[in-house]
Coordinates of C-alpha atoms in Angstrom, one line a residue:
Chain A
M1162 CA 131.9 82.2 101.5
N1163 CA 131.1 78.8 100.2
I1164 CA 127.5 77.9 99.2
E1165 CA 126.8 74.2 98.8
Q1166 CA 123.5 72.9 97.3
I1167 CA 122.3 69.8 99.1
G1168 CA 118.7 68.8 98.2
E1169 CA 118.4 65.9 100.6
S1170 CA 115.5 64.9 102.8
V1171 CA 116.4 65.2 106.5
R1172 CA 114.8 64.3 109.9
V1173 CA 113.9 67.4 111.8
L1174 CA 112.7 67.9 115.4
A1175 CA 110.4 70.9 115.2
S1176 CA 107.8 72.6 117.3
F1177 CA 104.5 73.3 115.6
S1178 CA 102.3 75.8 117.5
G1179 CA 99.8 78.6 116.9
G1180 CA 100.1 78.2 113.1
S1181 CA 103.9 78.5 113.0
A1182 CA 106.7 76.0 113.0
E1183 CA 110.2 76.2 114.4
P1184 CA 112.9 73.7 113.7
L1185 CA 114.9 72.8 116.8
Q1186 CA 117.4 70.3 115.5
F1187 CA 117.9 68.2 112.4
E1188 CA 119.7 65.0 111.5
W1189 CA 121.7 64.8 108.4
S1190 CA 124.1 62.0 107.3
G1191 CA 123.9 60.5 110.8
R1192 CA 124.9 63.6 112.6
V1193 CA 122.6 65.8 114.7
Y1194 CA 122.7 69.6 114.2
P1195 CA 121.2 71.7 117.0
V1196 CA 119.6 74.9 115.7
S1197 CA 121.0 77.9 117.6
A1198 CA 119.0 80.6 115.9
I1199 CA 116.4 81.1 113.1
N1200 CA 117.7 83.8 110.8
G1201 CA 114.6 84.1 108.7
R1202 CA 111.6 82.3 107.4
W1203 CA 109.2 82.5 104.5
I1204 CA 106.3 80.7 103.0
D1205 CA 106.1 79.6 99.4
R1206 CA 102.5 79.2 98.4
G1207 CA 103.2 78.7 94.7
G1208 CA 101.7 75.5 93.3
E1209 CA 100.2 72.6 95.2
G1210 CA 100.2 73.0 99.0
Y1211 CA 102.8 75.2 100.6
S1212 CA 106.4 75.1 101.8
L1213 CA 107.7 76.5 105.0
H1214 CA 111.3 77.7 104.5
F1215 CA 113.9 78.5 107.2
S1216 CA 117.4 79.8 107.3
V1217 CA 118.8 78.4 110.5
Q1218 CA 122.2 78.9 112.2
V1219 CA 124.3 76.0 113.5
G1220 CA 127.5 77.5 114.9
E1221 CA 129.1 79.6 112.1
E1222 CA 127.2 77.7 109.4
T1223 CA 123.9 78.6 107.9
Y1224 CA 121.5 75.9 106.7
F1225 CA 118.4 76.3 104.5
L1226 CA 115.6 73.9 105.4
H1227 CA 112.1 73.6 104.1
F1228 CA 109.0 71.6 105.1
S1229 CA 106.8 70.5 102.2
S1230 CA 103.1 70.2 103.2
V1231 CA 102.4 67.9 100.3
Q1232 CA 105.2 65.5 101.0
V1233 CA 105.0 66.0 104.8
Q1234 CA 108.8 65.9 104.6
W1235 CA 111.7 68.2 105.6
W1236 CA 114.4 68.9 103.1
L1237 CA 117.9 70.4 103.5
D1238 CA 118.4 72.7 100.5
Q1239 CA 121.8 74.3 101.0
V1240 CA 124.6 75.1 103.4
V1241 CA 126.5 78.4 103.6
V1242 CA 129.9 78.2 105.2
P1243 CA 131.5 81.6 105.8
Chain B
M553 CA 97.5 117.9 112.5
L554 CA 95.6 115.8 110.1
R555 CA 91.9 116.5 109.5
S556 CA 89.7 113.4 109.1
T557 CA 88.9 114.5 105.5
D558 CA 92.5 114.6 104.5
R559 CA 93.7 111.8 102.3
L560 CA 96.7 109.8 103.6
I561 CA 98.6 107.8 101.1
V562 CA 101.4 105.5 102.4
H563 CA 104.4 104.4 100.4
V564 CA 106.4 101.5 101.7
D565 CA 109.8 100.8 100.1
V566 CA 112.0 97.8 101.2
D567 CA 115.5 99.1 101.7
A568 CA 118.0 97.5 99.4
F569 CA 115.5 94.7 99.1
F570 CA 117.4 91.7 97.5
A571 CA 120.6 92.5 99.5
S572 CA 118.6 92.9 102.7
V573 CA 117.0 89.5 102.3
E574 CA 120.4 87.9 101.7
Q575 CA 121.8 89.6 104.8
L576 CA 118.8 88.5 106.8
L577 CA 119.1 84.8 105.8
V578 CA 122.9 84.6 106.0
P579 CA 124.2 86.4 109.1
S580 CA 127.8 86.3 107.9
L581 CA 126.8 88.7 105.2
R582 CA 125.6 91.4 107.6
D583 CA 127.7 94.5 107.8
R584 CA 129.4 93.4 104.5
P585 CA 129.0 94.9 101.0
V586 CA 126.6 92.6 99.2
I587 CA 125.7 92.8 95.6
V588 CA 122.8 90.8 94.0
G589 CA 122.8 90.6 90.2
S590 CA 124.4 89.0 87.2
G591 CA 125.9 91.2 84.6
C592 CA 124.9 94.3 86.4
I593 CA 123.8 95.2 90.0
A594 CA 120.1 94.5 90.6
S595 CA 120.4 95.5 94.3
C596 CA 123.2 96.3 96.7
S597 CA 123.5 96.7 100.4
Y598 CA 124.1 100.1 102.0
E599 CA 127.6 99.0 102.9
A600 CA 128.2 98.6 99.1
R601 CA 126.6 101.9 98.3
A602 CA 129.1 103.6 100.6
S603 CA 131.7 102.6 98.0
G604 CA 129.8 104.3 95.2
L605 CA 127.9 101.2 94.0
R606 CA 124.5 101.7 92.5
A607 CA 121.7 99.6 91.0
G608 CA 122.3 99.2 87.2
M609 CA 126.1 99.5 87.4
P610 CA 128.0 96.8 85.5
L611 CA 129.5 94.1 87.8
S612 CA 133.0 94.6 86.4
Q613 CA 132.9 98.3 87.5
A614 CA 131.4 97.3 90.8
R615 CA 134.2 94.9 91.5
R616 CA 136.8 97.5 90.7
L617 CA 135.2 100.0 93.1
C618 CA 134.5 97.5 95.9
P619 CA 136.7 94.4 95.5
R620 CA 135.6 93.0 98.9
A621 CA 131.9 92.9 97.9
V622 CA 130.2 89.6 98.0
V623 CA 128.4 89.0 94.7
L624 CA 125.3 86.8 94.6
E625 CA 123.2 85.8 91.6
G626 CA 120.1 86.1 93.8
N627 CA 117.0 84.0 94.3
Y628 CA 114.0 85.8 92.9
P629 CA 111.3 83.4 94.0
I630 CA 112.4 83.9 97.6
Y631 CA 112.3 87.6 97.3
R632 CA 108.8 87.4 95.9
C633 CA 107.7 85.4 99.0
F634 CA 109.3 88.0 101.3
A635 CA 107.5 90.8 99.4
E636 CA 104.2 89.1 99.8
H637 CA 104.8 88.8 103.6
V638 CA 105.6 92.5 103.8
W639 CA 102.4 93.4 101.9
E640 CA 100.5 91.2 104.2
V641 CA 101.6 93.3 107.1
F642 CA 101.0 96.5 105.2
R643 CA 97.3 95.4 104.6
R644 CA 96.7 95.8 108.3
Y645 CA 97.5 99.5 108.0
A646 CA 96.1 100.6 104.6
T647 CA 93.5 99.6 102.0
G648 CA 93.6 99.4 98.2
L649 CA 97.2 98.3 98.1
E650 CA 99.0 98.7 94.8
T651 CA 102.1 96.5 95.0
F652 CA 105.3 96.2 93.0
L653 CA 108.2 94.0 93.7
D654 CA 109.9 96.1 96.4
E655 CA 107.5 98.9 97.0
A656 CA 103.8 99.5 97.5
Y657 CA 101.2 102.2 97.9
G658 CA 98.2 102.1 100.2
D659 CA 95.4 104.4 101.3
A660 CA 95.3 105.0 105.1
T661 CA 92.8 107.8 105.1
G662 CA 90.8 107.8 108.3
M663 CA 93.1 105.3 110.0
E664 CA 94.3 107.7 112.8
A665 CA 91.6 106.4 115.2
V666 CA 93.2 102.9 114.9
H667 CA 96.9 103.7 114.4
G668 CA 97.3 107.2 115.8
S669 CA 99.0 110.1 113.9
P670 CA 100.5 109.5 110.5
L671 CA 104.0 109.3 112.0
E672 CA 102.9 106.8 114.6
L673 CA 101.2 104.7 111.9
G674 CA 104.4 104.8 109.8
R675 CA 106.6 103.8 112.7
S676 CA 104.2 101.1 113.9
L677 CA 104.1 99.6 110.3
Q678 CA 107.9 99.8 110.0
Q679 CA 108.4 98.0 113.4
A680 CA 105.8 95.4 112.5
V681 CA 107.5 94.5 109.3
R682 CA 110.9 94.4 111.0
A683 CA 109.5 92.1 113.8
E684 CA 107.4 89.8 111.6
V685 CA 109.4 89.6 108.4
G686 CA 112.8 90.8 109.5
L687 CA 113.3 93.4 106.7
P688 CA 114.0 97.1 106.9
V689 CA 111.5 99.3 105.2
S690 CA 111.2 103.1 104.7
V691 CA 107.7 104.6 105.0
G692 CA 106.5 107.8 103.4
L693 CA 103.2 109.4 104.1
A694 CA 101.5 112.3 102.3
S695 CA 98.2 113.4 100.8
G696 CA 99.2 112.1 97.4
R697 CA 101.1 109.2 95.8
M698 CA 103.9 111.2 94.4
M699 CA 104.6 113.0 97.6
A700 CA 104.4 109.8 99.6
K701 CA 107.1 108.2 97.4
L702 CA 109.3 111.3 97.7
A703 CA 108.8 111.2 101.5
S704 CA 109.9 107.6 101.8
G705 CA 112.9 108.3 99.5
S706 CA 113.9 111.2 101.8
A707 CA 113.7 108.9 104.8
K708 CA 115.9 106.1 103.5
P709 CA 117.4 104.0 105.0
Y710 CA 114.9 102.7 107.6
G711 CA 113.1 106.0 108.2
V712 CA 109.6 107.4 108.3
A713 CA 108.6 110.7 106.9
W714 CA 105.3 112.5 106.7
I715 CA 104.7 115.5 104.5
R716 CA 101.9 117.4 106.2
P717 CA 99.0 118.7 104.0
G718 CA 99.9 122.2 102.7
Q719 CA 103.7 121.6 103.1
E720 CA 104.2 119.8 99.8
A721 CA 105.5 122.9 98.0
D722 CA 108.0 123.7 100.8
F723 CA 109.2 120.1 100.8
L724 CA 109.8 120.1 97.1
A725 CA 111.4 123.5 96.8
P726 CA 115.1 122.7 97.6
L727 CA 115.2 119.4 95.8
P728 CA 117.0 119.1 92.5
V729 CA 114.7 118.9 89.5
K730 CA 115.8 115.3 88.8
K731 CA 114.1 114.2 92.0
L732 CA 110.7 115.1 90.5
P733 CA 108.9 112.1 89.0
G734 CA 108.8 112.4 85.2
V735 CA 112.1 114.3 85.0
G736 CA 114.7 112.0 83.6
G737 CA 118.2 112.7 82.3
R738 CA 117.2 114.5 79.1
T739 CA 114.4 116.6 80.7
A740 CA 116.8 117.6 83.5
E741 CA 119.4 118.6 80.9
R742 CA 116.9 120.9 79.1
L743 CA 116.0 122.5 82.4
H744 CA 119.7 122.9 83.3
D745 CA 120.2 124.6 80.0
L746 CA 117.8 127.3 81.3
N747 CA 119.9 127.4 84.5
I748 CA 117.1 125.7 86.4
Q749 CA 118.5 123.4 89.0
T750 CA 115.9 123.1 91.8
I751 CA 112.2 122.5 91.9
A752 CA 111.7 126.0 93.3
Q753 CA 113.4 127.5 90.2
M754 CA 111.3 125.3 88.0
R755 CA 108.1 126.8 89.4
R756 CA 109.0 130.1 87.8
L757 CA 108.2 128.6 84.4
T758 CA 104.6 129.1 83.3
R759 CA 102.3 126.2 82.4
Q760 CA 102.5 127.4 78.8
T761 CA 106.3 127.4 78.8
L762 CA 106.4 123.8 80.2
R763 CA 103.9 122.8 77.6
C764 CA 106.0 124.3 74.8
M765 CA 109.1 122.5 76.2
F766 CA 107.6 119.1 77.0
A767 CA 104.2 118.9 75.2
R768 CA 101.5 117.1 77.2
R769 CA 104.0 116.2 79.9
G770 CA 104.4 119.9 80.6
D771 CA 101.0 120.1 82.3
A772 CA 101.9 117.2 84.7
L773 CA 105.3 118.7 85.5
Y774 CA 103.7 122.1 86.2
D775 CA 101.4 120.4 88.8
R776 CA 104.0 118.1 90.2
C777 CA 106.6 120.8 90.9
R778 CA 103.9 122.5 93.0
G779 CA 103.1 119.3 94.9
I780 CA 99.6 119.1 93.6
P781 CA 98.5 115.5 94.3
D782 CA 97.9 113.1 91.5
E783 CA 94.2 112.6 91.9
S784 CA 94.2 109.5 89.9
A785 CA 96.4 107.7 92.5
L786 CA 94.5 105.1 94.4
S787 CA 91.1 106.5 93.4
R788 CA 88.3 104.1 93.8
Q789 CA 87.7 103.9 90.1
A790 CA 88.9 101.1 87.9
P791 CA 92.7 101.1 87.8
P792 CA 94.2 102.7 84.7
L793 CA 95.3 100.4 81.9
P794 CA 99.0 99.5 82.2
K795 CA 101.2 100.9 79.5
T796 CA 103.3 97.8 79.1
I797 CA 103.7 94.3 80.4
S798 CA 107.1 92.9 79.7
R799 CA 109.0 89.7 80.4
E800 CA 112.7 89.5 79.6
T801 CA 115.7 87.5 80.6
T802 CA 119.4 87.0 80.0
F803 CA 120.5 83.6 78.9
H804 CA 122.8 81.7 81.3
Q805 CA 125.1 81.3 78.3
P806 CA 124.8 83.4 75.1
T807 CA 123.1 81.2 72.5
S808 CA 122.2 81.1 68.8
R809 CA 120.4 77.7 69.0
N810 CA 117.1 78.2 67.3
E811 CA 115.2 75.8 69.6
E812 CA 116.5 77.4 72.7
L813 CA 115.7 80.9 71.4
R814 CA 112.2 79.9 70.3
G815 CA 111.6 78.0 73.5
M816 CA 112.6 81.0 75.6
L817 CA 110.5 83.4 73.5
E818 CA 107.5 81.2 73.8
Y819 CA 108.0 80.9 77.5
L820 CA 108.3 84.7 77.9
T821 CA 105.3 85.2 75.7
E822 CA 103.1 82.9 77.7
R823 CA 104.2 84.6 80.9
A824 CA 103.4 88.0 79.6
V825 CA 100.1 87.1 78.0
R826 CA 99.0 85.2 81.1
T827 CA 99.6 88.3 83.1
A828 CA 97.6 90.4 80.7
R829 CA 94.8 87.8 80.7
G830 CA 94.8 87.9 84.5
K831 CA 94.2 91.6 84.4
G832 CA 91.5 91.2 81.8
L833 CA 93.5 92.9 79.1
R834 CA 94.1 92.3 75.4
A835 CA 97.4 93.4 73.9
G836 CA 97.4 95.4 70.7
T837 CA 101.1 95.7 70.2
V838 CA 104.0 93.3 70.7
E839 CA 107.6 94.3 70.8
L840 CA 110.6 92.0 70.7
S841 CA 114.0 93.2 71.9
I842 CA 117.3 91.3 71.6
R843 CA 120.8 91.9 72.7
Y844 CA 123.7 90.2 71.1
D845 CA 126.7 88.9 72.9
D846 CA 128.7 92.0 71.8
W847 CA 126.0 94.1 73.5
K848 CA 124.6 95.5 70.4
Q849 CA 120.8 95.5 70.7
D850 CA 117.8 95.7 68.4
A851 CA 114.1 95.9 68.8
S852 CA 111.0 95.8 66.7
A853 CA 107.3 96.1 67.4
A854 CA 104.2 95.1 65.5
S855 CA 100.6 96.1 66.2
L856 CA 97.8 93.7 65.5
E857 CA 94.6 95.0 64.1
A858 CA 92.6 93.0 66.6
P859 CA 93.9 93.1 70.2
T860 CA 94.4 89.6 71.6
D861 CA 94.9 87.7 74.8
R862 CA 96.0 84.5 73.2
D863 CA 99.5 83.1 73.5
D864 CA 99.5 81.5 70.0
E865 CA 98.6 84.8 68.2
V866 CA 101.2 86.8 70.1
F867 CA 103.9 84.1 69.7
A868 CA 103.3 83.9 66.0
L869 CA 104.0 87.6 65.8
V870 CA 107.1 87.3 68.0
L871 CA 108.5 84.7 65.7
R872 CA 108.0 87.0 62.7
L873 CA 109.7 89.8 64.6
L874 CA 112.6 87.4 65.4
D875 CA 113.0 86.6 61.8
R876 CA 113.1 90.3 61.0
L877 CA 115.6 91.2 63.8
H878 CA 118.0 88.3 64.2
K879 CA 120.2 88.8 61.1
R880 CA 123.7 88.8 62.6
R881 CA 125.7 85.6 63.1
V882 CA 126.3 86.5 66.7
A883 CA 124.9 84.7 69.7
L884 CA 122.1 86.4 71.7
R885 CA 122.6 87.1 75.4
H886 CA 119.2 88.7 76.2
V887 CA 115.7 88.6 74.8
G888 CA 112.5 90.4 75.9
I889 CA 108.9 90.6 75.0
T890 CA 106.8 93.7 75.7
L891 CA 103.0 93.9 75.3
S892 CA 101.4 97.3 75.1
N893 CA 98.5 99.2 73.6
F894 CA 96.0 97.4 75.8
T895 CA 92.2 97.3 75.7
R896 CA 90.0 95.8 78.3
D897 CA 88.6 92.3 77.6
R898 CA 84.9 92.9 78.0
G899 CA 84.0 89.3 77.2
E900 CA 82.6 90.2 73.8
P901 CA 83.6 87.9 71.0
A902 CA 85.4 89.6 68.2
L903 CA 83.8 89.3 64.8
F904 CA 86.1 86.5 63.7
D905 CA 85.8 84.7 67.0
L906 CA 82.2 83.9 66.3
P907 CA 81.4 80.2 65.6
V908 CA 81.6 79.3 61.9
G909 CA 77.9 78.8 61.5
S910 CA 77.1 82.3 62.7
L911 CA 79.0 83.9 59.8
P912 CA 77.4 84.6 56.5
A913 CA 78.5 82.4 53.6
G914 CA 82.1 83.2 52.6
G915 CA 82.5 85.3 55.7
R916 CA 85.6 83.5 56.7
A917 CA 87.3 83.8 53.4
G918 CA 90.0 86.3 53.2
C919 CA 89.7 87.5 56.8
G920 CA 93.3 88.7 56.6
L921 CA 94.9 90.3 59.6
R922 CA 96.6 93.5 58.7
I923 CA 99.6 94.1 60.9
A924 CA 101.4 97.4 60.9
E925 CA 104.9 96.8 61.9
R926 CA 107.5 99.3 63.0
G927 CA 111.1 98.3 63.2
A928 CA 113.4 100.0 65.6
R929 CA 117.1 99.4 65.2
N930 CA 118.0 100.8 68.5
A931 CA 121.6 99.9 68.8
E932 CA 121.9 103.7 68.7
R933 CA 118.3 104.3 69.8
K934 CA 117.2 105.6 66.4
K935 CA 113.6 106.6 66.0
P936 CA 111.6 103.6 64.8
T937 CA 111.1 103.5 61.0
D938 CA 107.6 102.9 59.9
L939 CA 107.0 99.9 57.8
S940 CA 103.7 98.5 56.7
V941 CA 103.5 94.8 56.3
S942 CA 100.4 92.8 55.5
V943 CA 100.3 89.4 57.1
E944 CA 97.6 87.0 56.1
R945 CA 96.1 84.9 58.8
Q946 CA 95.8 81.2 57.9
E947 CA 92.3 80.1 57.3
F948 CA 91.0 77.6 59.8
P949 CA 90.0 74.3 58.3
E950 CA 86.2 73.8 58.4
R951 CA 86.5 71.1 61.0
S952 CA 88.8 72.9 63.4
A953 CA 87.5 74.4 66.6
P954 CA 86.6 78.0 66.4
P955 CA 89.2 80.4 67.8
R956 CA 87.1 81.2 70.8
D957 CA 87.7 77.7 72.1
R958 CA 91.4 78.4 72.0
S959 CA 90.8 81.4 74.4
N960 CA 88.9 79.1 76.7
L961 CA 91.8 76.7 76.5
Y962 CA 94.2 79.4 77.7
R963 CA 91.8 80.3 80.5
A964 CA 91.7 76.6 81.6
L965 CA 95.5 76.5 81.5
D966 CA 95.6 79.6 83.7
A967 CA 93.2 78.0 86.2
I968 CA 95.4 74.9 86.4
R969 CA 98.5 77.0 86.9
D970 CA 96.9 79.2 89.5
R971 CA 96.2 76.1 91.5
W972 CA 99.2 73.9 90.8
G973 CA 101.9 76.3 89.8
H974 CA 103.0 77.6 86.4
S975 CA 105.3 74.6 86.0
A976 CA 102.3 72.2 86.1
I977 CA 102.1 72.6 82.3
V978 CA 104.9 73.3 79.8
Q979 CA 103.5 74.2 76.5
G980 CA 104.6 74.5 72.9
E981 CA 108.2 75.2 72.2
S982 CA 108.9 75.9 75.9
V983 CA 109.5 72.2 76.2
N984 CA 112.9 72.9 74.6
L985 CA 113.8 74.5 77.9
L986 CA 113.1 71.3 79.9
G987 CA 116.4 69.9 81.1
E988 CA 118.2 73.2 80.2
L989 CA 116.8 75.2 83.0
K990 CA 115.7 74.4 86.5
Q991 CA 112.1 74.8 87.5
N992 CA 110.1 75.5 90.5
D993 CA 106.4 76.1 91.1
Y994 CA 106.7 79.6 89.5
G995 CA 108.1 78.2 86.3
F996 CA 111.6 78.1 84.9
I997 CA 114.3 79.7 87.0
L998 CA 115.7 82.4 84.8
R999 CA 119.0 84.0 85.2
T1000 CA 117.5 87.5 85.4
P1001 CA 113.8 87.3 85.8
S1002 CA 111.6 90.2 84.8
L1003 CA 111.1 92.5 87.7
T1004 CA 108.2 94.3 86.2
K1005 CA 104.8 93.6 87.4

């Protein structure tokens, strides 16, 4: 298993509804990654604002994304390749 | 059948917490042995436990026993977020929650009208956590805290158990004595010496015998082995004073650099003292523990005459303890601060915290602070040796702000950190850690954060 730290801002197509968010696909380095499943999610309320974190599945690979409410920006944190 | 007057205490324990979070977030880890920890196992999945792995086991031994295990350092801020989510769900089922990192107690007395029988409540809670958070929990229900914890332990993994009122003694009877809270390795050994293996056999000992064997603890053990509920658990009175608040960590690389050591100690001190302040407590005793790179360890404690909730007073003492302890020319791999001997902060100024003008002439002169220190060379866990040391507190210059203002300063820092995160302000020698350690809103990301709460 290979874990790669990324830490780059990404463009995400997401659905915000009923107080929850769901990333549907994201664009990173010019390529579009369709989300096939959301493995888990958590909210980090430490500090200013909050961050919505997601572990999402794209094929065999797992991507960690988060949305920062202060920056109003999505970030790709890490990729796990089995 | 539960009568409406019967107390119902619920204990929720997240199964293999850290490993379960990792398996939830990375599907390729599911059904595989997963270890979280560095140096030793902090948590391992049930697949790893099948190979004999247990929390606390050194990683070298774990790798020998289970070479295919995936070892992860872990991400403790994420685990904390998941725990908060689990307790959010738990609050819908019980009141007065007392939460720890991976377990919590709550009072569900009188909730049967809303959630049904205790077993239905437990199953509903378990399913809600699974659906909303994604983690497996075991739930124990009983009339007391101790029995609820034993019930959840018996139901693991992913089970629900209810010990009906009046059946506590039957539940306990066949269990080995070591299962009883308060019976550790040495206590169990002493009981085994009397050929007492099970809790049923332990009940044959009279209260007087247990008192003779274990002093004051004997009374508690006498009640516990009969399943008599701990009445202090979740009572509506003020919570009991905690015995200790500790913060400790292992360095990413063993170090003997003075600025790194002092920076880390100041950081751990401010975290521990902030926790104490948050609970309205003043610490009376400070202990410093260190572990060298060759695993030899040492500890020393000092008691202040006046309990304090100020970082600077505690840190000054920590530095004196460090001078006393760190004598070998070997790098340190682990340091820890423990505060104890707490008193409640009632908001009354101590005599020497009063403004300068309110003291009689000469009142500030010679206000020495006597500190009784006890050193404990515990490489072999020797009994601490009593030493008495007198440490003079520096006099404050006439123009300096009175100490009470410093307390207000720390409270202001706490308010800022509560709102903007602990990392919003880095104080004192902790600045030495900037650039050395990563930070998030909770503070510096330590290799092994303190798991105590």
